[in-house]
mmCIF file of C-alpha atoms in Angstrom:
data_model
loop_
_atom_site.group_PDB
_atom_site.id
_atom_site.type_symbol
_atom_site.label_atom_id
_atom_site.label_comp_id
_atom_site.label_asym_id
_atom_site.label_seq_id
_atom_site.Cartn_x
_atom_site.Cartn_y
_atom_site.Cartn_z
ATOM 1 C CA MET A 1 -4.613 -21.928 -20.557
ATOM 2 C CA ARG A 2 -2.149 -19.708 -21.176
ATOM 3 C CA PRO A 3 0.358 -18.989 -19.055
ATOM 4 C CA THR A 4 0.587 -15.521 -17.483
ATOM 5 C CA ASP A 5 2.561 -12.800 -20.026
ATOM 6 C CA LEU A 6 2.968 -8.582 -18.848
ATOM 7 C CA GLU A 7 5.249 -8.226 -21.609
ATOM 8 C CA GLY A 8 5.197 -4.959 -21.645
ATOM 9 C CA HIS A 9 3.592 -4.158 -18.756
ATOM 10 C CA GLY A 10 6.149 -4.723 -16.203
ATOM 11 C CA PRO A 11 9.853 -5.392 -17.487
ATOM 12 C CA VAL A 12 12.158 -7.556 -15.452
ATOM 13 C CA ARG A 13 14.753 -4.391 -14.790
ATOM 14 C CA TYR A 14 11.538 -2.472 -13.504
ATOM 15 C CA GLY A 15 10.315 -4.690 -11.285
ATOM 16 C CA PRO A 16 10.437 -3.668 -7.456
ATOM 17 C CA PRO A 17 12.198 -4.227 -4.570
ATOM 18 C CA LEU A 18 12.053 -5.828 -1.472
ATOM 19 C CA PRO A 19 11.129 -3.260 0.915
ATOM 20 C CA GLY A 20 14.025 -2.663 2.377
ATOM 21 C CA ASP A 21 13.203 -0.969 6.717
ATOM 22 C CA GLY A 22 14.968 2.709 5.986
ATOM 23 C CA LEU A 23 16.949 1.539 9.399
ATOM 24 C CA PRO A 24 20.327 2.550 9.549
ATOM 25 C CA VAL A 25 22.430 -0.738 9.740
ATOM 26 C CA LEU A 26 22.701 -2.790 13.648
ATOM 27 C CA PRO A 27 25.987 -1.937 14.647
ATOM 28 C CA GLU A 28 27.390 -4.732 15.135
ATOM 29 C CA LEU A 29 26.077 -6.357 12.339
ATOM 30 C CA ALA A 30 28.583 -3.013 10.760
ATOM 31 C CA ALA A 31 31.092 -4.425 12.753
ATOM 32 C CA VAL A 32 31.546 -7.915 11.705
ATOM 33 C CA LEU A 33 31.327 -7.075 8.036
ATOM 34 C CA ALA A 34 34.596 -4.374 9.051
ATOM 35 C CA ALA A 35 36.382 -7.100 11.071
ATOM 36 C CA ALA A 36 35.827 -9.281 7.478
ATOM 37 C CA ALA A 37 36.580 -7.171 5.355
ATOM 38 C CA GLY A 38 39.972 -7.683 5.088
ATOM 39 C CA ARG A 39 39.375 -11.789 3.659
ATOM 40 C CA ALA A 40 40.292 -11.015 0.351
ATOM 41 C CA GLU A 41 38.582 -14.661 -1.318
ATOM 42 C CA SER A 42 34.424 -15.327 -1.480
ATOM 43 C CA GLU A 43 32.447 -17.733 0.677
ATOM 44 C CA LEU A 44 32.654 -21.589 -1.434
ATOM 45 C CA ILE A 45 29.424 -22.137 -3.502
ATOM 46 C CA GLY A 46 26.532 -23.471 -1.981
ATOM 47 C CA GLY A 47 27.749 -21.774 1.806
ATOM 48 C CA GLY A 48 31.330 -22.611 4.145
ATOM 49 C CA ASP A 49 30.708 -25.221 7.135
ATOM 50 C CA GLY A 50 30.498 -22.043 9.374
ATOM 51 C CA LEU A 51 27.353 -20.090 7.303
ATOM 52 C CA LEU A 52 25.705 -23.812 7.363
ATOM 53 C CA ALA A 53 25.840 -24.777 10.688
ATOM 54 C CA ALA A 54 23.980 -21.373 10.676
ATOM 55 C CA ALA A 55 21.372 -22.287 9.010
ATOM 56 C CA CYS A 56 21.284 -25.481 10.528
ATOM 57 C CA GLY A 57 20.390 -23.869 13.839
ATOM 58 C CA TYR A 58 18.159 -21.197 13.018
ATOM 59 C CA TRP A 59 15.503 -23.428 11.133
ATOM 60 C CA GLY A 60 16.047 -25.998 14.301
ATOM 61 C CA ARG A 61 15.008 -23.037 16.714
ATOM 62 C CA ARG A 62 11.869 -22.686 14.274
ATOM 63 C CA GLY A 63 10.928 -26.866 14.482
ATOM 64 C CA LEU A 64 13.018 -27.829 11.461
ATOM 65 C CA PRO A 65 15.943 -30.541 11.769
ATOM 66 C CA THR A 66 18.222 -29.553 9.535
ATOM 67 C CA GLU A 67 21.556 -31.073 8.553
ATOM 68 C CA PRO A 68 24.974 -28.682 6.986
ATOM 69 C CA GLU A 69 24.659 -31.442 3.896
ATOM 70 C CA ARG A 70 20.978 -30.216 2.951
ATOM 71 C CA ALA A 71 21.700 -26.372 2.974
ATOM 72 C CA VAL A 72 22.962 -24.642 0.541
ATOM 73 C CA ALA A 73 23.576 -20.661 1.070
ATOM 74 C CA ALA A 74 23.911 -18.115 -2.303
ATOM 75 C CA PRO A 75 23.796 -14.281 -2.776
ATOM 76 C CA GLY A 76 19.714 -13.341 -2.263
ATOM 77 C CA ALA A 77 17.261 -15.660 -2.807
ATOM 78 C CA PRO A 78 16.637 -15.800 -6.449
ATOM 79 C CA ALA A 79 19.699 -17.617 -7.057
ATOM 80 C CA LEU A 80 18.397 -20.350 -5.308
ATOM 81 C CA LEU A 81 15.495 -19.848 -6.851
ATOM 82 C CA LEU A 82 16.858 -20.310 -10.618
ATOM 83 C CA ALA A 83 18.581 -22.133 -9.410
ATOM 84 C CA LEU A 84 16.038 -24.975 -7.976
ATOM 85 C CA THR A 85 13.683 -24.258 -10.876
ATOM 86 C CA ALA A 86 16.471 -25.383 -13.673
ATOM 87 C CA ALA A 87 17.058 -28.284 -11.419
ATOM 88 C CA ILE A 88 12.866 -29.231 -10.478
ATOM 89 C CA GLY A 89 13.016 -29.074 -14.402
ATOM 90 C CA GLY A 90 8.845 -28.388 -16.047
ATOM 91 C CA ASP A 91 6.100 -25.925 -15.356
ATOM 92 C CA VAL A 92 5.871 -23.433 -12.262
ATOM 93 C CA LEU A 93 3.226 -23.017 -10.723
ATOM 94 C CA VAL A 94 2.240 -18.908 -8.980
ATOM 95 C CA PRO A 95 -0.337 -17.813 -5.947
ATOM 96 C CA ARG A 96 -1.978 -14.398 -8.314
ATOM 97 C CA PRO A 97 -0.684 -11.791 -6.418
ATOM 98 C CA CYS A 98 2.441 -13.563 -6.147
ATOM 99 C CA ALA A 99 6.225 -12.218 -5.319
ATOM 100 C CA ALA A 100 7.133 -10.248 -8.251
ATOM 101 C CA TRP A 101 11.215 -12.146 -8.148
ATOM 102 C CA TRP A 102 9.288 -15.435 -8.710
ATOM 103 C CA ALA A 103 7.569 -15.358 -11.613
ATOM 104 C CA PRO A 104 10.854 -13.989 -14.510
ATOM 105 C CA TYR A 105 13.187 -16.796 -13.440
ATOM 106 C CA ALA A 106 11.216 -19.439 -14.869
ATOM 107 C CA ARG A 107 10.191 -17.001 -17.849
ATOM 108 C CA LEU A 108 14.157 -16.447 -18.064
ATOM 109 C CA LEU A 109 14.883 -20.492 -18.539
ATOM 110 C CA GLY A 110 11.717 -20.533 -20.761
ATOM 111 C CA ARG A 111 9.629 -22.076 -18.688
ATOM 112 C CA PRO A 112 5.624 -20.818 -18.219
ATOM 113 C CA VAL A 113 4.378 -19.141 -15.417
ATOM 114 C CA PHE A 114 0.534 -20.393 -14.381
ATOM 115 C CA HIS A 115 -0.806 -18.298 -12.155
ATOM 116 C CA VAL A 116 -3.486 -19.728 -9.236
ATOM 117 C CA ALA A 117 -6.742 -18.005 -7.493
ATOM 118 C CA THR A 118 -6.012 -17.385 -3.964
ATOM 119 C CA PRO A 119 -8.499 -17.868 -1.043
ATOM 120 C CA ALA A 120 -10.216 -14.694 0.735
ATOM 121 C CA GLU A 121 -9.014 -15.913 3.890
ATOM 122 C CA CYS A 122 -5.059 -14.997 2.541
ATOM 123 C CA GLY A 123 -2.667 -14.368 -0.375
ATOM 124 C CA GLY A 124 0.545 -16.679 -1.034
ATOM 125 C CA VAL A 125 -0.868 -20.060 -1.478
ATOM 126 C CA PRO A 126 -3.183 -20.742 -4.603
ATOM 127 C CA ASP A 127 -6.720 -21.819 -3.312
ATOM 128 C CA PRO A 128 -6.473 -25.756 -3.700
ATOM 129 C CA TYR A 129 -9.037 -26.060 -6.045
ATOM 130 C CA ALA A 130 -8.304 -23.578 -8.719
ATOM 131 C CA LEU A 131 -4.520 -25.333 -7.653
ATOM 132 C CA LEU A 132 -6.258 -29.221 -8.799
ATOM 133 C CA GLU A 133 -8.199 -27.157 -11.393
ATOM 134 C CA THR A 134 -4.892 -25.277 -13.170
ATOM 135 C CA VAL A 135 -2.378 -28.194 -13.003
ATOM 136 C CA ARG A 136 -5.161 -30.560 -14.747
ATOM 137 C CA ARG A 137 -6.015 -28.127 -16.935
ATOM 138 C CA VAL A 138 -2.545 -27.613 -18.087
ATOM 139 C CA ARG A 139 -1.690 -31.462 -18.704
ATOM 140 C CA ALA A 140 -4.767 -31.441 -20.350
ATOM 141 C CA GLU A 141 -3.107 -28.969 -23.441
ATOM 142 C CA GLY A 142 -0.021 -30.856 -22.870
ATOM 143 C CA GLY A 143 1.834 -28.941 -20.160
ATOM 144 C CA ASP A 144 4.203 -30.421 -17.563
ATOM 145 C CA PRO A 145 3.645 -28.638 -13.689
ATOM 146 C CA ARG A 146 6.065 -29.892 -11.443
ATOM 147 C CA LEU A 147 7.229 -27.069 -9.626
ATOM 148 C CA LEU A 148 5.096 -25.013 -7.003
ATOM 149 C CA VAL A 149 6.126 -21.729 -4.995
ATOM 150 C CA LEU A 150 3.376 -20.410 -2.676
ATOM 151 C CA SER A 151 4.930 -17.933 0.922
ATOM 152 C CA VAL A 152 3.060 -18.378 3.887
ATOM 153 C CA ALA A 153 4.628 -14.743 5.683
ATOM 154 C CA ASP A 154 4.053 -13.238 2.274
ATOM 155 C CA ASP A 155 4.165 -10.385 -0.078
ATOM 156 C CA PRO A 156 3.114 -8.973 -1.689
ATOM 157 C CA THR A 157 -0.336 -8.926 0.643
ATOM 158 C CA ALA A 158 1.145 -9.179 4.116
ATOM 159 C CA THR A 159 -1.448 -11.500 4.993
ATOM 160 C CA VAL A 160 -0.002 -14.973 7.172
ATOM 161 C CA ALA A 161 -1.369 -17.895 5.603
ATOM 162 C CA PRO A 162 -3.876 -19.252 8.423
ATOM 163 C CA PRO A 163 -2.695 -23.061 9.005
ATOM 164 C CA GLU A 164 -6.114 -24.694 7.578
ATOM 165 C CA VAL A 165 -6.246 -23.174 4.611
ATOM 166 C CA LEU A 166 -2.449 -24.044 4.228
ATOM 167 C CA HIS A 167 -2.992 -27.896 5.147
ATOM 168 C CA GLU A 168 -5.547 -28.040 2.464
ATOM 169 C CA THR A 169 -3.888 -26.658 -0.437
ATOM 170 C CA LEU A 170 -0.685 -29.303 0.640
ATOM 171 C CA GLU A 171 -3.088 -31.838 0.071
ATOM 172 C CA ALA A 172 -3.801 -30.961 -3.431
ATOM 173 C CA ALA A 173 -0.709 -30.214 -3.997
ATOM 174 C CA THR A 174 1.001 -33.343 -2.664
ATOM 175 C CA GLU A 175 -2.226 -35.287 -4.688
ATOM 176 C CA GLU A 176 -0.922 -33.254 -8.235
ATOM 177 C CA GLY A 177 2.643 -34.337 -8.093
ATOM 178 C CA LEU A 178 3.639 -30.830 -7.196
ATOM 179 C CA HIS A 179 7.061 -30.069 -5.703
ATOM 180 C CA LEU A 180 6.952 -26.902 -3.010
ATOM 181 C CA VAL A 181 9.063 -24.791 -2.692
ATOM 182 C CA SER A 182 7.947 -21.813 0.721
ATOM 183 C CA ASP A 183 9.750 -18.450 0.254
ATOM 184 C CA GLU A 184 9.588 -17.955 3.881
ATOM 185 C CA THR A 185 11.571 -14.982 3.513
ATOM 186 C CA TRP A 186 9.439 -12.608 5.033
ATOM 187 C CA ARG A 187 8.208 -15.219 8.532
ATOM 188 C CA ASP A 188 10.343 -13.667 11.541
ATOM 189 C CA THR A 189 8.618 -10.117 10.064
ATOM 190 C CA VAL A 190 5.196 -11.516 12.420
ATOM 191 C CA HIS A 191 3.363 -9.059 13.157
ATOM 192 C CA ALA A 192 1.764 -10.914 16.387
ATOM 193 C CA VAL A 193 3.565 -13.310 16.964
ATOM 194 C CA HIS A 194 1.483 -14.560 19.985
ATOM 195 C CA ASP A 195 -2.160 -13.788 17.812
ATOM 196 C CA THR A 196 -0.801 -15.640 14.572
ATOM 197 C CA VAL A 197 0.164 -19.232 13.665
ATOM 198 C CA LEU A 198 2.444 -19.208 11.515
ATOM 199 C CA VAL A 199 3.473 -23.144 10.388
ATOM 200 C CA SER A 200 6.362 -23.279 7.530
ATOM 201 C CA PRO A 201 5.078 -25.637 4.765
ATOM 202 C CA ALA A 202 8.121 -27.908 5.866
ATOM 203 C CA GLU A 203 6.994 -28.821 8.376
ATOM 204 C CA MET A 204 3.731 -30.154 7.120
ATOM 205 C CA LEU A 205 5.392 -32.015 3.446
ATOM 206 C CA PRO A 206 8.883 -32.844 5.350
ATOM 207 C CA GLU A 207 9.814 -34.860 2.088
ATOM 208 C CA GLN A 208 8.941 -32.821 -0.557
ATOM 209 C CA VAL A 209 9.344 -28.626 0.545
ATOM 210 C CA THR A 210 11.766 -26.950 -0.555
ATOM 211 C CA VAL A 211 12.005 -24.076 2.297
ATOM 212 C CA VAL A 212 14.566 -20.598 0.981
ATOM 213 C CA THR A 213 15.547 -17.507 3.227
ATOM 214 C CA ASP A 214 15.744 -13.940 1.674
ATOM 215 C CA LEU A 215 18.186 -12.717 4.951
ATOM 216 C CA SER A 216 17.017 -9.274 3.891
ATOM 217 C CA GLY A 217 13.894 -9.425 5.370
ATOM 218 C CA ALA A 218 14.495 -9.741 8.952
ATOM 219 C CA HIS A 219 18.398 -10.093 9.300
ATOM 220 C CA LEU A 220 20.680 -7.537 6.648
ATOM 221 C CA PRO A 221 20.465 -4.723 4.311
ATOM 222 C CA PRO A 222 19.369 -4.992 1.037
ATOM 223 C CA GLY A 223 22.642 -4.502 -0.204
ATOM 224 C CA TRP A 224 24.733 -7.145 1.698
ATOM 225 C CA PRO A 225 23.465 -10.803 -0.502
ATOM 226 C CA ALA A 226 22.616 -13.951 1.183
ATOM 227 C CA ALA A 227 19.531 -16.436 1.138
ATOM 228 C CA VAL A 228 19.584 -19.490 2.220
ATOM 229 C CA ALA A 229 17.577 -22.957 1.553
ATOM 230 C CA ARG A 230 16.404 -25.798 2.950
ATOM 231 C CA PHE A 231 15.586 -28.982 0.564
ATOM 232 C CA PRO A 232 13.546 -32.302 1.479
ATOM 233 C CA THR A 233 14.535 -35.008 4.544
ATOM 234 C CA ALA A 234 16.315 -38.324 3.724
ATOM 235 C CA ASP A 235 16.752 -39.698 -0.227
ATOM 236 C CA ALA A 236 13.643 -36.672 -2.067
ATOM 237 C CA GLY A 237 16.407 -34.370 -1.434
ATOM 238 C CA ASN A 238 19.507 -35.204 -2.255
ATOM 239 C CA GLY A 239 19.607 -35.156 -5.340
ATOM 240 C CA LEU A 240 17.528 -32.314 -6.187
ATOM 241 C CA HIS A 241 21.296 -30.629 -4.038
ATOM 242 C CA ALA A 242 23.936 -31.809 -5.110
ATOM 243 C CA ARG A 243 21.731 -30.099 -9.724
ATOM 244 C CA VAL A 244 20.678 -27.061 -7.394
ATOM 245 C CA LEU A 245 25.251 -27.000 -6.658
ATOM 246 C CA ASP A 246 26.122 -27.153 -10.206
ATOM 247 C CA VAL A 247 23.783 -24.405 -11.389
ATOM 248 C CA LEU A 248 24.895 -22.056 -8.395
ATOM 249 C CA THR A 249 28.552 -23.602 -9.452
ATOM 250 C CA ALA A 250 27.496 -23.008 -13.403
ATOM 251 C CA LEU A 251 26.660 -19.029 -12.139
ATOM 252 C CA GLY A 252 29.394 -18.686 -10.401
ATOM 253 C CA ALA A 253 26.523 -17.707 -7.185
ATOM 254 C CA ARG A 254 29.426 -16.904 -4.624
ATOM 255 C CA ILE A 255 28.226 -14.710 -1.781
ATOM 256 C CA ALA A 256 31.261 -12.312 -0.694
ATOM 257 C CA GLY A 257 33.789 -13.401 2.104
ATOM 258 C CA PRO A 258 32.739 -10.132 4.334
ATOM 259 C CA VAL A 259 29.187 -10.841 3.717
ATOM 260 C CA ALA A 260 29.049 -14.567 4.209
ATOM 261 C CA HIS A 261 30.712 -13.272 7.928
ATOM 262 C CA ALA A 262 27.401 -11.490 8.417
ATOM 263 C CA ALA A 263 24.940 -13.768 7.639
ATOM 264 C CA GLN A 264 26.613 -15.833 9.774
ATOM 265 C CA TYR A 265 26.714 -13.796 12.740
ATOM 266 C CA ALA A 266 22.688 -12.874 11.278
ATOM 267 C CA LEU A 267 21.961 -16.139 11.323
ATOM 268 C CA GLU A 268 23.216 -17.531 14.807
ATOM 269 C CA GLU A 269 20.609 -14.740 16.392
ATOM 270 C CA PRO A 270 22.696 -13.426 19.251
ATOM 271 C CA GLU A 271 21.275 -10.961 21.810
ATOM 272 C CA PRO A 272 21.628 -7.611 19.393
ATOM 273 C CA VAL A 273 20.075 -9.116 16.077
ATOM 274 C CA THR A 274 17.055 -10.629 18.311
ATOM 275 C CA ALA A 275 16.559 -7.160 19.681
ATOM 276 C CA ARG A 276 17.409 -5.481 16.706
ATOM 277 C CA VAL A 277 14.838 -7.277 14.071
ATOM 278 C CA GLY A 278 12.322 -7.511 17.711
ATOM 279 C CA ALA A 279 12.500 -3.567 16.789
ATOM 280 C CA THR A 280 11.662 -3.375 13.857
ATOM 281 C CA VAL A 281 9.355 -5.798 13.614
ATOM 282 C CA ARG A 282 7.198 -3.276 15.797
ATOM 283 C CA LEU A 283 8.132 -1.060 14.299
ATOM 284 C CA HIS A 284 7.191 -1.980 10.515
ATOM 285 C CA ALA A 285 3.422 -2.640 12.581
ATOM 286 C CA ARG A 286 2.421 0.610 13.406
ATOM 287 C CA VAL A 287 3.796 1.874 10.445
ATOM 288 C CA ALA A 288 1.904 -0.866 8.259
ATOM 289 C CA ALA A 289 -1.438 -0.112 10.681
ATOM 290 C CA ALA A 290 -1.565 3.288 9.976
ATOM 291 C CA VAL A 291 -1.580 3.381 6.230
ATOM 292 C CA HIS A 292 -3.869 0.814 6.831
ATOM 293 C CA ALA A 293 -5.828 2.757 8.576
ATOM 294 C CA ALA A 294 -6.044 5.873 5.582
ATOM 295 C CA ALA A 295 -6.690 3.656 3.207
ATOM 296 C CA VAL A 296 -9.112 1.818 4.395
ATOM 297 C CA GLY A 297 -10.985 5.154 6.139
ATOM 298 C CA ALA A 298 -10.419 6.727 2.742
ATOM 299 C CA GLY A 299 -12.757 3.631 1.115
ATOM 300 C CA ALA A 300 -10.124 1.492 -0.755
ATOM 301 C CA VAL A 301 -10.012 -2.119 -0.021
ATOM 302 C CA ALA A 302 -7.176 -3.628 2.132
ATOM 303 C CA ARG A 303 -6.757 -6.546 4.608
ATOM 304 C CA PRO A 304 -5.471 -5.953 7.179
ATOM 305 C CA PRO A 305 -1.101 -6.202 7.931
ATOM 306 C CA GLN A 306 -0.198 -9.725 9.732
ATOM 307 C CA ALA A 307 3.761 -9.504 8.285
ATOM 308 C CA GLY A 308 6.230 -7.630 6.150
ATOM 309 C CA ARG A 309 7.015 -4.056 5.909
ATOM 310 C CA HIS A 310 4.355 -3.520 3.133
ATOM 311 C CA VAL A 311 0.290 -2.865 2.481
ATOM 312 C CA TYR A 312 -1.347 -4.308 -0.716
ATOM 313 C CA VAL A 313 -4.076 -1.904 -1.303
ATOM 314 C CA ASP A 314 -7.438 -1.638 -3.755
ATOM 315 C CA LEU A 315 -8.025 1.401 -4.799
ATOM 316 C CA GLY A 316 -11.232 0.067 -7.256
ATOM 317 C CA PRO A 317 -13.640 1.413 -4.952
ATOM 318 C CA LEU A 318 -12.515 4.988 -5.800
ATOM 319 C CA ARG A 319 -11.810 4.100 -9.670
ATOM 320 C CA ALA A 320 -14.221 6.847 -10.540
ATOM 321 C CA GLY A 321 -11.783 10.114 -8.991
ATOM 322 C CA LEU A 322 -9.264 8.010 -10.379
ATOM 323 C CA SER A 323 -10.253 7.948 -13.409
ATOM 324 C CA ALA A 324 -10.970 11.552 -13.940
ATOM 325 C CA HIS A 325 -7.218 12.254 -13.665
ATOM 326 C CA GLY A 326 -6.236 9.261 -16.496
ATOM 327 C CA VAL A 327 -5.598 6.410 -14.026
ATOM 328 C CA GLY A 328 -7.478 2.921 -15.792
ATOM 329 C CA ASP A 329 -4.813 0.135 -14.469
ATOM 330 C CA ALA A 330 -2.813 -0.291 -12.012
ATOM 331 C CA GLN A 331 0.406 0.993 -14.522
ATOM 332 C CA ASP A 332 -1.211 4.937 -14.056
ATOM 333 C CA LEU A 333 -1.026 3.874 -10.467
ATOM 334 C CA GLU A 334 1.570 3.461 -10.359
ATOM 335 C CA ASP A 335 2.762 6.702 -11.989
ATOM 336 C CA PHE A 336 -0.313 8.803 -10.344
ATOM 337 C CA LEU A 337 0.775 7.288 -7.082
ATOM 338 C CA ALA A 338 4.175 7.700 -6.524
ATOM 339 C CA GLU A 339 4.105 10.906 -8.218
ATOM 340 C CA ARG A 340 1.247 11.885 -4.635
ATOM 341 C CA LEU A 341 3.330 9.888 -2.283
ATOM 342 C CA GLY A 342 7.131 11.003 -3.444
ATOM 343 C CA MET A 343 7.938 7.026 -2.819
ATOM 344 C CA PRO A 344 7.384 3.767 -5.195
ATOM 345 C CA ALA A 345 4.176 2.277 -5.653
ATOM 346 C CA PRO A 346 4.722 -0.308 -7.405
ATOM 347 C CA GLY A 347 0.912 -1.752 -8.813
ATOM 348 C CA GLY A 348 -0.350 -4.870 -9.056
ATOM 349 C CA HIS A 349 0.215 -5.950 -12.581
ATOM 350 C CA ARG A 350 4.593 -6.285 -11.211
ATOM 351 C CA PHE A 351 3.118 -9.106 -8.958
ATOM 352 C CA GLY A 352 1.417 -10.969 -11.520
ATOM 353 C CA ASP A 353 -2.707 -9.498 -10.532
ATOM 354 C CA ASP A 354 -5.171 -7.726 -13.707
ATOM 355 C CA LEU A 355 -3.180 -5.331 -15.053
ATOM 356 C CA GLY A 356 -6.784 -3.501 -14.923
ATOM 357 C CA ALA A 357 -7.305 -3.528 -11.552
ATOM 358 C CA LEU A 358 -6.579 -0.780 -9.660
ATOM 359 C CA ARG A 359 -3.589 -2.295 -7.084
ATOM 360 C CA VAL A 360 -0.750 -1.211 -5.624
ATOM 361 C CA ARG A 361 1.978 -2.558 -2.816
ATOM 362 C CA LEU A 362 2.664 0.112 -0.424
ATOM 363 C CA SER A 363 6.124 -0.225 1.977
ATOM 364 C CA THR A 364 6.496 1.603 4.815
ATOM 365 C CA GLY A 365 10.132 1.586 5.569
ATOM 366 C CA PRO A 366 10.320 4.884 3.152
ATOM 367 C CA LEU A 367 7.718 6.724 5.444
ATOM 368 C CA LEU A 368 10.896 6.242 8.243
ATOM 369 C CA ALA A 369 12.678 8.756 5.503
ATOM 370 C CA GLY A 370 15.389 11.198 6.903
ATOM 371 C CA THR A 371 18.214 11.845 8.648
ATOM 372 C CA ASP A 372 21.031 8.806 10.343
ATOM 373 C CA GLU A 373 19.999 9.969 13.683
ATOM 374 C CA GLU A 374 16.039 10.613 13.058
ATOM 375 C CA ARG A 375 16.071 7.093 11.649
ATOM 376 C CA ALA A 376 17.421 5.502 14.849
ATOM 377 C CA GLU A 377 15.173 6.930 16.444
ATOM 378 C CA CYS A 378 12.633 5.626 15.143
ATOM 379 C CA ILE A 379 13.839 2.635 16.969
ATOM 380 C CA THR A 380 14.528 3.258 20.684
ATOM 381 C CA SER A 381 10.779 5.455 20.481
ATOM 382 C CA PRO A 382 7.972 4.689 22.189
ATOM 383 C CA SER A 383 5.690 6.702 20.045
ATOM 384 C CA PRO A 384 7.062 5.946 16.509
ATOM 385 C CA LEU A 385 4.653 7.825 14.800
ATOM 386 C CA GLU A 386 4.677 10.519 16.986
ATOM 387 C CA LEU A 387 8.466 11.352 16.075
ATOM 388 C CA PRO A 388 7.703 14.413 13.411
ATOM 389 C CA HIS A 389 9.600 13.104 10.004
ATOM 390 C CA VAL A 390 7.700 10.631 9.733
ATOM 391 C CA HIS A 391 4.315 12.462 11.468
ATOM 392 C CA ARG A 392 4.634 14.595 8.361
ATOM 393 C CA ALA A 393 5.091 10.887 6.033
ATOM 394 C CA LEU A 394 1.150 10.036 7.108
ATOM 395 C CA ILE A 395 -0.310 13.243 7.408
ATOM 396 C CA HIS A 396 0.960 12.760 3.578
ATOM 397 C CA LEU A 397 -0.400 9.679 3.021
ATOM 398 C CA LYS A 398 -3.379 9.970 4.693
ATOM 399 C CA SER A 399 -4.528 13.639 3.437
ATOM 400 C CA VAL A 400 -3.581 11.342 -0.614
ATOM 401 C CA PHE A 401 -6.056 9.200 0.883
ATOM 402 C CA ASP A 402 -8.436 11.820 1.453
ATOM 403 C CA ASP A 403 -8.214 14.148 -1.863
ATOM 404 C CA LEU A 404 -8.920 10.628 -3.538
ATOM 405 C CA ARG A 405 -12.365 9.681 -1.776
ATOM 406 C CA ASP A 406 -13.161 13.384 -2.391
ATOM 407 C CA GLU A 407 -12.860 12.935 -5.824
ATOM 408 C CA ALA A 408 -14.098 10.004 -6.657
ATOM 409 C CA GLN A 409 -17.360 11.172 -4.044
ATOM 410 C CA ARG A 410 -18.026 14.085 -6.439
ATOM 411 C CA TRP A 411 -16.813 11.599 -9.967
ATOM 412 C CA GLU A 412 -19.954 8.955 -8.365
ATOM 413 C CA PRO A 413 -22.822 9.255 -11.187
ATOM 414 C CA PRO A 414 -26.691 10.115 -8.220
ATOM 415 C CA ARG A 415 -28.897 7.758 -7.602
#
């Protein structure tokens, strides 16, 4: 099997960032950062005692009891994934599509990356049968697959993997002796927490799963890079923990001191943080539902968003109209929609999807753009979609999709 290679179509330096929330920084969080601004020293490599204790408390409240010696912190999840990939070795397996930042770090280390198809129910985790077939074919051709990266609450598809689907995938991974990295950046952004069951792979396979959480998913602004990792239980995690610390030390991957204080405060989850996280999730759930309705109403295909601040849309059914504008692949679609919508619309090829498929990830944050006062009002308003600046943005997005539907119908051949 040939590893996935999109060189020339999605350079690393043009990769899309994690979707931001488009909202002002929580004042209490800003106050903690400001109070620590006079701290000249950086955090210890791997995180200081206070930060690691806060991370352990965060995981413990989610059913993952953790000791500080099985946790590390770094300036963003990319640094952690790079360190894990270097420490584990071998070839890397990821779902198709997957978060845009997963594959570049393996390629940077010269490791082959193989994308595996996902099941019909969700993205983020490989189909178990496709995973088995991929692993066996890679080994038959001399490869050495060791690491599987997955995400139960997924970027880019905004889906949450059902526990039964996840269990089958983990059984397949165990059968093939793979180490798993569970990216749980978006686990705290599930839209309907009472209707959606989210189970961490680490709950099912505590001795085989490393959990990585980037705090920009729910707790910190993207410009304050901080992430934490939880290593497997018992002796299985000890050697890996040490090797990851070695890599982070070689990289000089320290969290800035003031940011470490803010991260500790956020992970302790005081009332202002939990209230803001909840309000932000509710807001983006409503905006994402509106984006999904506009896309599907125009004839595009998209799974209903269940988590995160984005929607993954397949505009294949509108290909006839898009072709009239010279749109033939995901890169063309990215350029076309970014101009039409006035906001980033990264194509599916940036997430490991087929270049020829007309898929994009649309983020909800840009639809809240406005003055600081307008963005703050989005959090407190009982009807945020009716706020003038949000309403205008959604009407514009719907009109773009409706125009594409009309153009596709105009160019469809008669039956």
